[in-house]
mmCIF file of C-alpha atoms and ligand atoms in Angstrom:
data_model
loop_
_atom_site.group_PDB
_atom_site.id
_atom_site.type_symbol
_atom_site.label_atom_id
_atom_site.label_comp_id
_atom_site.label_asym_id
_atom_site.label_seq_id
_atom_site.Cartn_x
_atom_site.Cartn_y
_atom_site.Cartn_z
ATOM 1 C CA MET U 252 47.495 103.487 114.595
ATOM 2 C CA ASP U 253 49.116 100.601 112.688
ATOM 3 C CA SER U 254 52.174 101.064 110.454
ATOM 4 C CA TYR U 255 50.218 101.226 107.218
ATOM 5 C CA GLU U 256 47.958 103.949 108.633
ATOM 6 C CA LEU U 257 50.934 105.874 109.961
ATOM 7 C CA LEU U 258 52.762 105.622 106.633
ATOM 8 C CA THR U 259 49.788 106.729 104.567
ATOM 9 C CA ARG U 260 47.802 109.158 106.740
ATOM 10 C CA ASN U 261 47.274 112.489 105.011
ATOM 11 C CA ALA U 262 48.936 111.194 101.855
ATOM 12 C CA GLU U 263 47.129 112.322 98.733
ATOM 13 C CA GLU U 264 48.574 109.515 96.630
ATOM 14 C CA VAL U 265 50.347 106.232 97.260
ATOM 15 C CA VAL U 266 52.242 104.578 94.379
ATOM 16 C CA THR U 267 51.513 101.755 94.579
ATOM 17 C CA ASP U 268 49.293 100.846 97.476
ATOM 18 C CA GLU U 269 50.462 97.238 97.288
ATOM 19 C CA GLU U 270 54.136 98.214 97.514
ATOM 20 C CA VAL U 271 53.505 100.503 100.498
ATOM 21 C CA ARG U 272 51.511 97.743 102.208
ATOM 22 C CA ASP U 273 54.535 95.449 101.787
ATOM 23 C CA LEU U 274 56.783 98.104 103.277
ATOM 24 C CA ALA U 275 54.390 98.612 106.198
ATOM 25 C CA GLU U 276 54.697 94.907 107.066
ATOM 26 C CA ASP U 277 58.237 95.523 108.296
ATOM 27 C CA PRO U 278 59.188 99.217 108.258
ATOM 28 C CA ALA U 279 61.943 99.003 110.905
ATOM 29 C CA GLY U 280 65.230 100.306 109.518
ATOM 30 C CA LYS U 281 63.854 100.902 106.008
ATOM 31 C CA ARG U 282 64.884 104.171 104.384
ATOM 32 C CA ALA U 283 62.618 106.951 103.118
ATOM 33 C CA TYR U 284 63.619 110.330 101.740
ATOM 34 C CA VAL U 285 62.486 113.802 100.796
ATOM 35 C CA GLY U 286 64.680 116.166 98.795
ATOM 36 C CA TYR U 287 64.559 119.927 99.190
ATOM 37 C CA GLU U 288 66.154 122.656 97.156
ATOM 38 C CA PRO U 289 67.831 124.593 99.949
ATOM 39 C CA SER U 290 66.228 127.901 100.861
ATOM 40 C CA GLY U 291 66.982 129.906 103.976
ATOM 41 C CA VAL U 292 63.640 129.717 105.673
ATOM 42 C CA LEU U 293 61.237 126.776 105.991
ATOM 43 C CA HIS U 294 57.602 127.408 105.189
ATOM 44 C CA LEU U 295 54.482 125.292 105.585
ATOM 45 C CA GLY U 296 55.145 123.528 102.280
ATOM 46 C CA HIS U 297 58.376 122.088 103.709
ATOM 47 C CA LEU U 298 56.690 121.270 107.009
ATOM 48 C CA LEU U 299 53.974 119.211 105.349
ATOM 49 C CA THR U 300 56.511 116.687 104.056
ATOM 50 C CA ALA U 301 58.453 116.978 107.326
ATOM 51 C CA ASN U 302 55.266 115.864 109.150
ATOM 52 C CA LYS U 303 55.236 112.795 106.942
ATOM 53 C CA LEU U 304 58.897 112.124 107.777
ATOM 54 C CA ILE U 305 58.000 112.303 111.484
ATOM 55 C CA ASP U 306 55.205 109.739 110.860
ATOM 56 C CA LEU U 307 57.728 107.482 109.130
ATOM 57 C CA GLN U 308 60.204 107.825 111.986
ATOM 58 C CA ASP U 309 57.401 106.959 114.406
ATOM 59 C CA ALA U 310 56.810 103.811 112.350
ATOM 60 C CA GLY U 311 60.480 102.882 112.838
ATOM 61 C CA MET U 312 61.877 104.017 109.479
ATOM 62 C CA GLU U 313 65.100 105.912 108.932
ATOM 63 C CA VAL U 314 64.677 109.167 107.054
ATOM 64 C CA VAL U 315 67.074 110.788 104.667
ATOM 65 C CA ILE U 316 66.794 114.506 104.003
ATOM 66 C CA LEU U 317 68.476 115.399 100.753
ATOM 67 C CA LEU U 318 69.692 118.983 100.732
ATOM 68 C CA ALA U 319 69.521 119.192 96.964
ATOM 69 C CA ASP U 320 72.228 121.798 96.374
ATOM 70 C CA VAL U 321 73.041 120.720 92.824
ATOM 71 C CA HIS U 322 69.347 120.706 91.930
ATOM 72 C CA ALA U 323 68.915 124.213 93.337
ATOM 73 C CA TYR U 324 71.924 125.273 91.269
ATOM 74 C CA LEU U 325 70.383 123.765 88.130
ATOM 75 C CA ASN U 326 67.140 125.582 88.966
ATOM 76 C CA GLU U 327 69.024 128.901 89.279
ATOM 77 C CA LYS U 328 68.482 129.449 93.000
ATOM 78 C CA GLY U 329 71.779 131.264 93.517
ATOM 79 C CA THR U 330 75.517 130.706 93.501
ATOM 80 C CA PHE U 331 76.718 127.376 94.799
ATOM 81 C CA GLU U 332 78.146 129.090 97.896
ATOM 82 C CA GLU U 333 74.856 130.780 98.727
ATOM 83 C CA ILE U 334 72.964 127.555 98.294
ATOM 84 C CA ARG U 335 75.316 125.659 100.647
ATOM 85 C CA GLU U 336 74.854 128.300 103.299
ATOM 86 C CA THR U 337 71.073 128.233 103.168
ATOM 87 C CA ALA U 338 71.174 124.412 103.296
ATOM 88 C CA GLU U 339 72.862 124.556 106.713
ATOM 89 C CA GLN U 340 70.129 126.874 107.997
ATOM 90 C CA MET U 341 67.486 124.562 106.608
ATOM 91 C CA LYS U 342 68.943 121.567 108.414
ATOM 92 C CA ALA U 343 68.945 123.413 111.764
ATOM 93 C CA GLN U 344 65.279 124.366 111.325
ATOM 94 C CA PHE U 345 64.222 120.797 110.465
ATOM 95 C CA LEU U 346 65.809 119.515 113.645
ATOM 96 C CA ALA U 347 64.224 122.302 115.679
ATOM 97 C CA TYR U 348 60.856 121.380 114.167
ATOM 98 C CA GLY U 349 61.005 117.927 115.698
ATOM 99 C CA LEU U 350 62.682 115.422 113.390
ATOM 100 C CA ASP U 351 64.435 112.846 115.522
ATOM 101 C CA GLU U 352 68.133 113.441 114.933
ATOM 102 C CA ASP U 353 69.053 109.819 115.775
ATOM 103 C CA ASN U 354 67.006 108.520 112.864
ATOM 104 C CA ALA U 355 67.661 111.266 110.352
ATOM 105 C CA GLU U 356 70.486 111.511 107.867
ATOM 106 C CA PHE U 357 71.095 114.838 106.128
ATOM 107 C CA VAL U 358 72.916 114.467 102.813
ATOM 108 C CA TYR U 359 74.088 117.137 100.407
ATOM 109 C CA GLY U 360 73.415 116.237 96.782
ATOM 110 C CA SER U 361 76.927 117.326 95.866
ATOM 111 C CA GLU U 362 78.359 114.612 98.161
ATOM 112 C CA PHE U 363 77.482 111.925 95.585
ATOM 113 C CA GLN U 364 76.022 113.567 92.475
ATOM 114 C CA LEU U 365 79.380 114.688 91.119
ATOM 115 C CA GLU U 366 81.013 111.226 91.269
ATOM 116 C CA GLU U 367 82.041 109.470 88.070
ATOM 117 C CA GLU U 368 79.637 106.545 88.438
ATOM 118 C CA TYR U 369 76.650 108.830 89.054
ATOM 119 C CA THR U 370 77.620 111.017 86.105
ATOM 120 C CA LEU U 371 77.893 108.070 83.745
ATOM 121 C CA ASP U 372 74.520 106.742 84.941
ATOM 122 C CA LEU U 373 73.092 110.210 84.355
ATOM 123 C CA HIS U 374 74.369 110.184 80.788
ATOM 124 C CA HIS U 375 72.870 106.736 80.338
ATOM 125 C CA LEU U 376 69.485 108.073 81.526
ATOM 126 C CA GLU U 377 69.836 111.047 79.170
ATOM 127 C CA ARG U 378 70.147 108.549 76.297
ATOM 128 C CA GLU U 379 67.025 106.690 77.469
ATOM 129 C CA THR U 380 64.801 109.777 77.906
ATOM 130 C CA THR U 381 63.292 112.076 75.297
ATOM 131 C CA MET U 382 63.439 115.834 75.885
ATOM 132 C CA ASN U 383 59.671 115.928 75.826
ATOM 133 C CA ARG U 384 59.398 113.317 78.582
ATOM 134 C CA ALA U 385 61.919 115.085 80.824
ATOM 135 C CA GLN U 386 60.230 118.424 80.286
ATOM 136 C CA ARG U 387 56.833 117.036 81.186
ATOM 137 C CA ALA U 388 58.258 115.581 84.401
ATOM 138 C CA MET U 389 59.532 119.045 85.365
ATOM 139 C CA ALA U 390 56.465 121.085 84.445
ATOM 140 C CA GLU U 391 55.123 121.541 87.976
ATOM 141 C CA ILE U 392 58.478 122.091 89.625
ATOM 142 C CA GLN U 393 59.750 124.556 87.092
ATOM 143 C CA GLY U 394 56.679 126.774 86.825
ATOM 144 C CA ASP U 395 56.379 129.052 83.818
ATOM 145 C CA GLU U 396 60.037 129.543 83.035
ATOM 146 C CA THR U 397 61.352 128.662 79.600
ATOM 147 C CA ALA U 398 62.961 125.247 79.798
ATOM 148 C CA LYS U 399 66.749 125.186 79.771
ATOM 149 C CA VAL U 400 68.888 122.087 79.389
ATOM 150 C CA SER U 401 69.398 122.198 83.178
ATOM 151 C CA HIS U 402 65.659 121.675 83.657
ATOM 152 C CA LEU U 403 65.854 118.464 81.646
ATOM 153 C CA VAL U 404 68.835 117.121 83.583
ATOM 154 C CA TYR U 405 67.125 117.925 86.907
ATOM 155 C CA PRO U 406 64.435 115.188 86.903
ATOM 156 C CA LEU U 407 66.931 112.608 85.644
ATOM 157 C CA MET U 408 69.184 113.348 88.606
ATOM 158 C CA GLN U 409 66.224 113.166 90.963
ATOM 159 C CA THR U 410 65.522 109.733 89.470
ATOM 160 C CA LEU U 411 69.064 108.561 90.173
ATOM 161 C CA ASP U 412 68.994 109.908 93.734
ATOM 162 C CA ILE U 413 66.467 107.213 94.619
ATOM 163 C CA GLU U 414 69.007 104.538 93.678
ATOM 164 C CA TYR U 415 72.133 106.217 95.003
ATOM 165 C CA LEU U 416 70.663 106.982 98.425
ATOM 166 C CA ASP U 417 69.658 103.328 98.703
ATOM 167 C CA LEU U 418 66.035 104.081 99.490
ATOM 168 C CA ASP U 419 62.922 102.033 100.083
ATOM 169 C CA LEU U 420 60.453 104.912 99.689
ATOM 170 C CA ALA U 421 60.411 108.318 97.975
ATOM 171 C CA VAL U 422 58.284 111.055 99.557
ATOM 172 C CA GLY U 423 57.315 114.407 98.108
ATOM 173 C CA GLY U 424 54.528 116.869 97.523
ATOM 174 C CA LEU U 425 52.113 116.088 94.724
ATOM 175 C CA ASP U 426 54.186 118.403 92.502
ATOM 176 C CA GLN U 427 56.915 115.704 92.507
ATOM 177 C CA ARG U 428 54.691 112.935 91.184
ATOM 178 C CA LYS U 429 55.718 113.195 87.551
ATOM 179 C CA VAL U 430 59.381 112.891 88.470
ATOM 180 C CA HIS U 431 58.611 109.832 90.584
ATOM 181 C CA MET U 432 56.663 108.321 87.676
ATOM 182 C CA LEU U 433 59.620 108.959 85.397
ATOM 183 C CA ALA U 434 61.845 107.229 87.960
ATOM 184 C CA ARG U 435 59.558 104.201 88.081
ATOM 185 C CA GLU U 436 59.672 103.972 84.323
ATOM 186 C CA LYS U 437 63.390 104.587 83.785
ATOM 187 C CA LEU U 438 65.245 102.972 86.706
ATOM 188 C CA PRO U 439 64.683 99.481 85.264
ATOM 189 C CA ASP U 440 66.468 100.589 82.045
ATOM 190 C CA LEU U 441 69.601 100.863 84.180
ATOM 191 C CA GLU U 442 68.734 97.587 85.897
ATOM 192 C CA TYR U 443 67.853 99.362 89.119
ATOM 193 C CA GLU U 444 64.827 98.529 91.244
ATOM 194 C CA VAL U 445 61.558 100.484 91.275
ATOM 195 C CA ARG U 446 60.606 101.968 94.671
ATOM 196 C CA PRO U 447 57.223 103.104 95.949
ATOM 197 C CA ALA U 448 56.360 106.788 96.402
ATOM 198 C CA LEU U 449 54.075 108.756 98.725
ATOM 199 C CA HIS U 450 52.754 112.184 97.805
ATOM 200 C CA THR U 451 51.480 114.757 100.266
ATOM 201 C CA PRO U 452 48.730 117.197 99.255
ATOM 202 C CA ILE U 453 49.399 120.731 98.113
ATOM 203 C CA VAL U 454 47.701 123.126 100.517
ATOM 204 C CA ALA U 455 45.529 125.855 98.965
ATOM 205 C CA ASP U 456 46.500 129.520 99.026
ATOM 206 C CA LEU U 457 45.598 130.964 102.434
ATOM 207 C CA THR U 458 43.570 133.918 101.252
ATOM 208 C CA SER U 459 41.680 132.512 98.283
ATOM 209 C CA GLY U 460 41.388 128.769 98.864
ATOM 210 C CA GLU U 461 42.607 128.250 95.310
ATOM 211 C CA GLY U 462 45.772 126.913 93.745
ATOM 212 C CA LYS U 463 48.825 126.175 95.787
ATOM 213 C CA MET U 464 50.349 127.935 98.737
ATOM 214 C CA SER U 465 54.008 128.563 98.098
ATOM 215 C CA SER U 466 56.731 130.904 99.168
ATOM 216 C CA SER U 467 56.895 132.738 95.859
ATOM 217 C CA GLU U 468 53.246 133.578 95.259
ATOM 218 C CA GLY U 469 50.441 134.352 97.642
ATOM 219 C CA ILE U 470 50.803 134.189 101.379
ATOM 220 C CA THR U 471 52.437 131.428 103.314
ATOM 221 C CA ILE U 472 53.459 130.966 106.896
ATOM 222 C CA SER U 473 57.137 130.489 107.558
ATOM 223 C CA MET U 474 59.616 129.952 110.364
ATOM 224 C CA GLU U 475 60.389 133.651 110.073
ATOM 225 C CA ASP U 476 56.933 134.852 111.092
ATOM 226 C CA SER U 477 56.488 136.460 114.486
ATOM 227 C CA THR U 478 53.474 135.426 116.568
ATOM 228 C CA ALA U 479 51.727 138.662 115.554
ATOM 229 C CA GLU U 480 52.429 138.154 111.826
ATOM 230 C CA LEU U 481 51.231 134.595 112.012
ATOM 231 C CA GLU U 482 47.985 135.668 113.736
ATOM 232 C CA GLU U 483 47.438 138.340 111.131
ATOM 233 C CA LYS U 484 47.880 135.880 108.267
ATOM 234 C CA VAL U 485 45.612 133.271 109.821
ATOM 235 C CA ASN U 486 42.951 135.873 110.619
ATOM 236 C CA ALA U 487 42.939 137.018 107.004
ATOM 237 C CA ALA U 488 42.599 133.442 105.723
ATOM 238 C CA PHE U 489 39.668 132.291 103.651
ATOM 239 C CA CYS U 490 37.425 130.199 105.916
ATOM 240 C CA PRO U 491 33.967 129.460 104.575
ATOM 241 C CA PRO U 492 31.879 127.513 107.091
ATOM 242 C CA THR U 493 31.662 124.546 104.726
ATOM 243 C CA ARG U 494 34.696 122.759 103.413
ATOM 244 C CA ASP U 495 33.927 122.940 99.737
ATOM 245 C CA PRO U 496 31.146 125.433 99.025
ATOM 246 C CA GLU U 497 31.299 125.478 95.223
ATOM 247 C CA GLY U 498 33.105 122.304 94.474
ATOM 248 C CA ASP U 499 36.565 123.653 93.655
ATOM 249 C CA LEU U 500 37.593 125.842 96.579
ATOM 250 C CA GLU U 501 39.339 124.457 99.617
ATOM 251 C CA ASN U 502 39.129 125.803 103.128
ATOM 252 C CA PRO U 503 42.782 126.507 103.963
ATOM 253 C CA VAL U 504 42.055 126.875 107.688
ATOM 254 C CA LEU U 505 40.679 123.328 107.811
ATOM 255 C CA GLU U 506 43.524 122.049 105.652
ATOM 256 C CA LEU U 507 46.071 123.483 108.069
ATOM 257 C CA PHE U 508 44.285 121.849 110.991
ATOM 258 C CA GLU U 509 44.192 118.540 109.146
ATOM 259 C CA TYR U 510 47.722 118.416 107.749
ATOM 260 C CA HIS U 511 49.719 120.470 110.235
ATOM 261 C CA VAL U 512 48.039 120.585 113.627
ATOM 262 C CA PHE U 513 46.230 117.289 114.281
ATOM 263 C CA PRO U 514 49.213 115.094 113.269
ATOM 264 C CA ARG U 515 51.394 116.821 115.884
ATOM 265 C CA PHE U 516 49.050 117.199 118.883
ATOM 266 C CA ASP U 517 46.947 114.599 120.718
ATOM 267 C CA GLU U 518 44.140 117.041 121.376
ATOM 268 C CA ILE U 519 43.186 120.522 120.317
ATOM 269 C CA VAL U 520 41.446 122.866 122.730
ATOM 270 C CA VAL U 521 39.432 125.802 121.427
ATOM 271 C CA GLU U 522 39.238 128.250 124.317
ATOM 272 C CA ARG U 523 35.934 130.093 124.574
ATOM 273 C CA PRO U 524 34.349 132.153 127.326
ATOM 274 C CA GLU U 525 31.539 130.359 129.195
ATOM 275 C CA LYS U 526 28.925 132.700 127.726
ATOM 276 C CA TYR U 527 29.818 131.433 124.214
ATOM 277 C CA GLY U 528 29.586 127.807 125.271
ATOM 278 C CA GLY U 529 32.940 127.249 126.984
ATOM 279 C CA ASP U 530 36.010 125.357 125.714
ATOM 280 C CA LEU U 531 35.780 122.746 122.981
ATOM 281 C CA THR U 532 38.198 119.813 122.870
ATOM 282 C CA TYR U 533 38.930 117.757 119.751
ATOM 283 C CA GLU U 534 40.947 114.605 119.333
ATOM 284 C CA GLU U 535 40.189 114.242 115.659
ATOM 285 C CA TYR U 536 40.151 116.560 112.710
ATOM 286 C CA GLU U 537 36.776 115.285 111.459
ATOM 287 C CA ALA U 538 35.018 116.390 114.660
ATOM 288 C CA LEU U 539 36.406 119.919 114.359
ATOM 289 C CA ALA U 540 35.464 120.142 110.659
ATOM 290 C CA ALA U 541 31.945 118.943 111.449
ATOM 291 C CA ASP U 542 31.530 121.591 114.164
ATOM 292 C CA LEU U 543 32.694 124.335 111.818
ATOM 293 C CA GLU U 544 30.208 123.165 109.241
ATOM 294 C CA SER U 545 27.305 122.960 111.690
ATOM 295 C CA GLY U 546 28.026 126.406 113.133
ATOM 296 C CA GLU U 547 28.949 125.063 116.585
ATOM 297 C CA LEU U 548 32.483 126.348 116.011
ATOM 298 C CA HIS U 549 32.762 129.927 114.772
ATOM 299 C CA PRO U 550 35.422 130.618 112.073
ATOM 300 C CA ALA U 551 36.965 133.338 114.270
ATOM 301 C CA ASP U 552 37.481 130.841 117.128
ATOM 302 C CA ALA U 553 38.857 128.263 114.696
ATOM 303 C CA LYS U 554 41.360 130.791 113.346
ATOM 304 C CA GLY U 555 42.475 131.935 116.791
ATOM 305 C CA THR U 556 43.095 128.337 117.820
ATOM 306 C CA LEU U 557 44.893 127.528 114.580
ATOM 307 C CA ALA U 558 47.232 130.487 115.057
ATOM 308 C CA THR U 559 48.066 129.375 118.618
ATOM 309 C CA TYR U 560 48.964 125.808 117.602
ATOM 310 C CA LEU U 561 50.886 126.823 114.481
ATOM 311 C CA ASP U 562 52.820 129.285 116.592
ATOM 312 C CA GLU U 563 53.786 126.505 118.973
ATOM 313 C CA LEU U 564 54.976 124.401 116.028
ATOM 314 C CA ILE U 565 57.149 127.073 114.445
ATOM 315 C CA ALA U 566 58.472 128.657 117.671
ATOM 316 C CA PRO U 567 61.578 126.402 118.035
ATOM 317 C CA GLY U 568 62.554 126.940 114.363
ATOM 318 C CA ARG U 569 62.008 130.687 114.688
ATOM 319 C CA GLU U 570 64.298 130.696 117.717
ATOM 320 C CA LYS U 571 66.939 128.684 115.832
ATOM 321 C CA LEU U 572 66.863 131.125 112.904
ATOM 322 C CA ARG U 573 67.358 134.005 115.301
ATOM 323 C CA GLU U 574 70.392 132.274 116.831
ATOM 324 C CA ILE U 575 71.907 131.557 113.399
ATOM 325 C CA ARG U 576 71.468 135.130 112.254
ATOM 326 C CA ASP U 577 72.804 136.851 115.375
HETATM 327 N N1 IYR Z 623 62.354 118.526 93.172
HETATM 328 C C1 IYR Z 623 62.412 118.911 94.578
HETATM 329 C C2 IYR Z 623 63.810 118.865 95.094
HETATM 330 C C3 IYR Z 623 64.419 117.519 94.978
HETATM 331 C C4 IYR Z 623 63.737 116.440 95.484
HETATM 332 C C5 IYR Z 623 64.270 115.196 95.404
HETATM 333 I I1 IYR Z 623 63.103 113.754 96.169
HETATM 334 C C6 IYR Z 623 65.532 114.975 94.823
HETATM 335 O O1 IYR Z 623 66.083 113.719 94.730
HETATM 336 C C7 IYR Z 623 66.200 116.044 94.317
HETATM 337 C C8 IYR Z 623 65.597 117.311 94.382
HETATM 338 C C9 IYR Z 623 61.801 120.322 94.691
HETATM 339 O O2 IYR Z 623 60.978 120.672 93.857
HETATM 340 O O3 IYR Z 623 62.090 121.021 95.658
#
């Protein structure tokens, strides 16, 4: 796979394609980042962007993981102390998951976001941005809560992070796109450069195939799940034999294969007794999806296999969490 393919595989959106193509010409040593509001336990949402960071490391880039403690504080995720503690746990789980420690820099937001220069730049951005514009940028991150002033400051700080962390690429889930668009529009007002962004898809809710899978609503799989819990969740997942039966529902089982399993394993083996046709081996997601659609692969076998591979992916993080908590 060439650098451009590695940078963009499984990305739902690339802003702009031309800028990412330029970056892919010479990715060695270039810096990409994802920011996370610290929470104690990683779930599949975090791991989707982590998979992209692993792709970027494989392409030779350095990755920066922003443990966005000040952002979590602005978004009312706990006391500052609590947030710092969960950030440490988050870092340990990311490393256990497989990020290469030699090419990963973990930075706390509070290390640079409380400095005078950053604060003055923030106030400058506040003068350049209408409340309406900031609120729109936050809509998908903030959910249904009533907007507070902190929610308006939040996207402006996220904008500045791109400059202050000296980045060449911003990465995030599709829910971050409006903030990245705001950054592209506003950084030049402060005479800072515009950087490209990559957005990963939002995986559908496991049981319904609708909306987004998150930790707060619906069911998600996390580093905390035991093998048995994980199997139970995957077995209960919505898995119609075709990917998109009515046009607006996703098949979360296929999405998890595509975004979580295939990027991390060279081949996937579906174990089946001889009387049901014997083992199936896949090197590419498309072949597995086609077999599910044609009926060659039964949804129950697909789910069993998915649970086994997901379990292998989360096992080191689960172990780490256990160590931290003991
Ligand atoms: N908005 C992210 C957290 C976050 C991301 C970046 I990239 C930052 O520079 C700061 C915060 C979230 O929704 O989790």
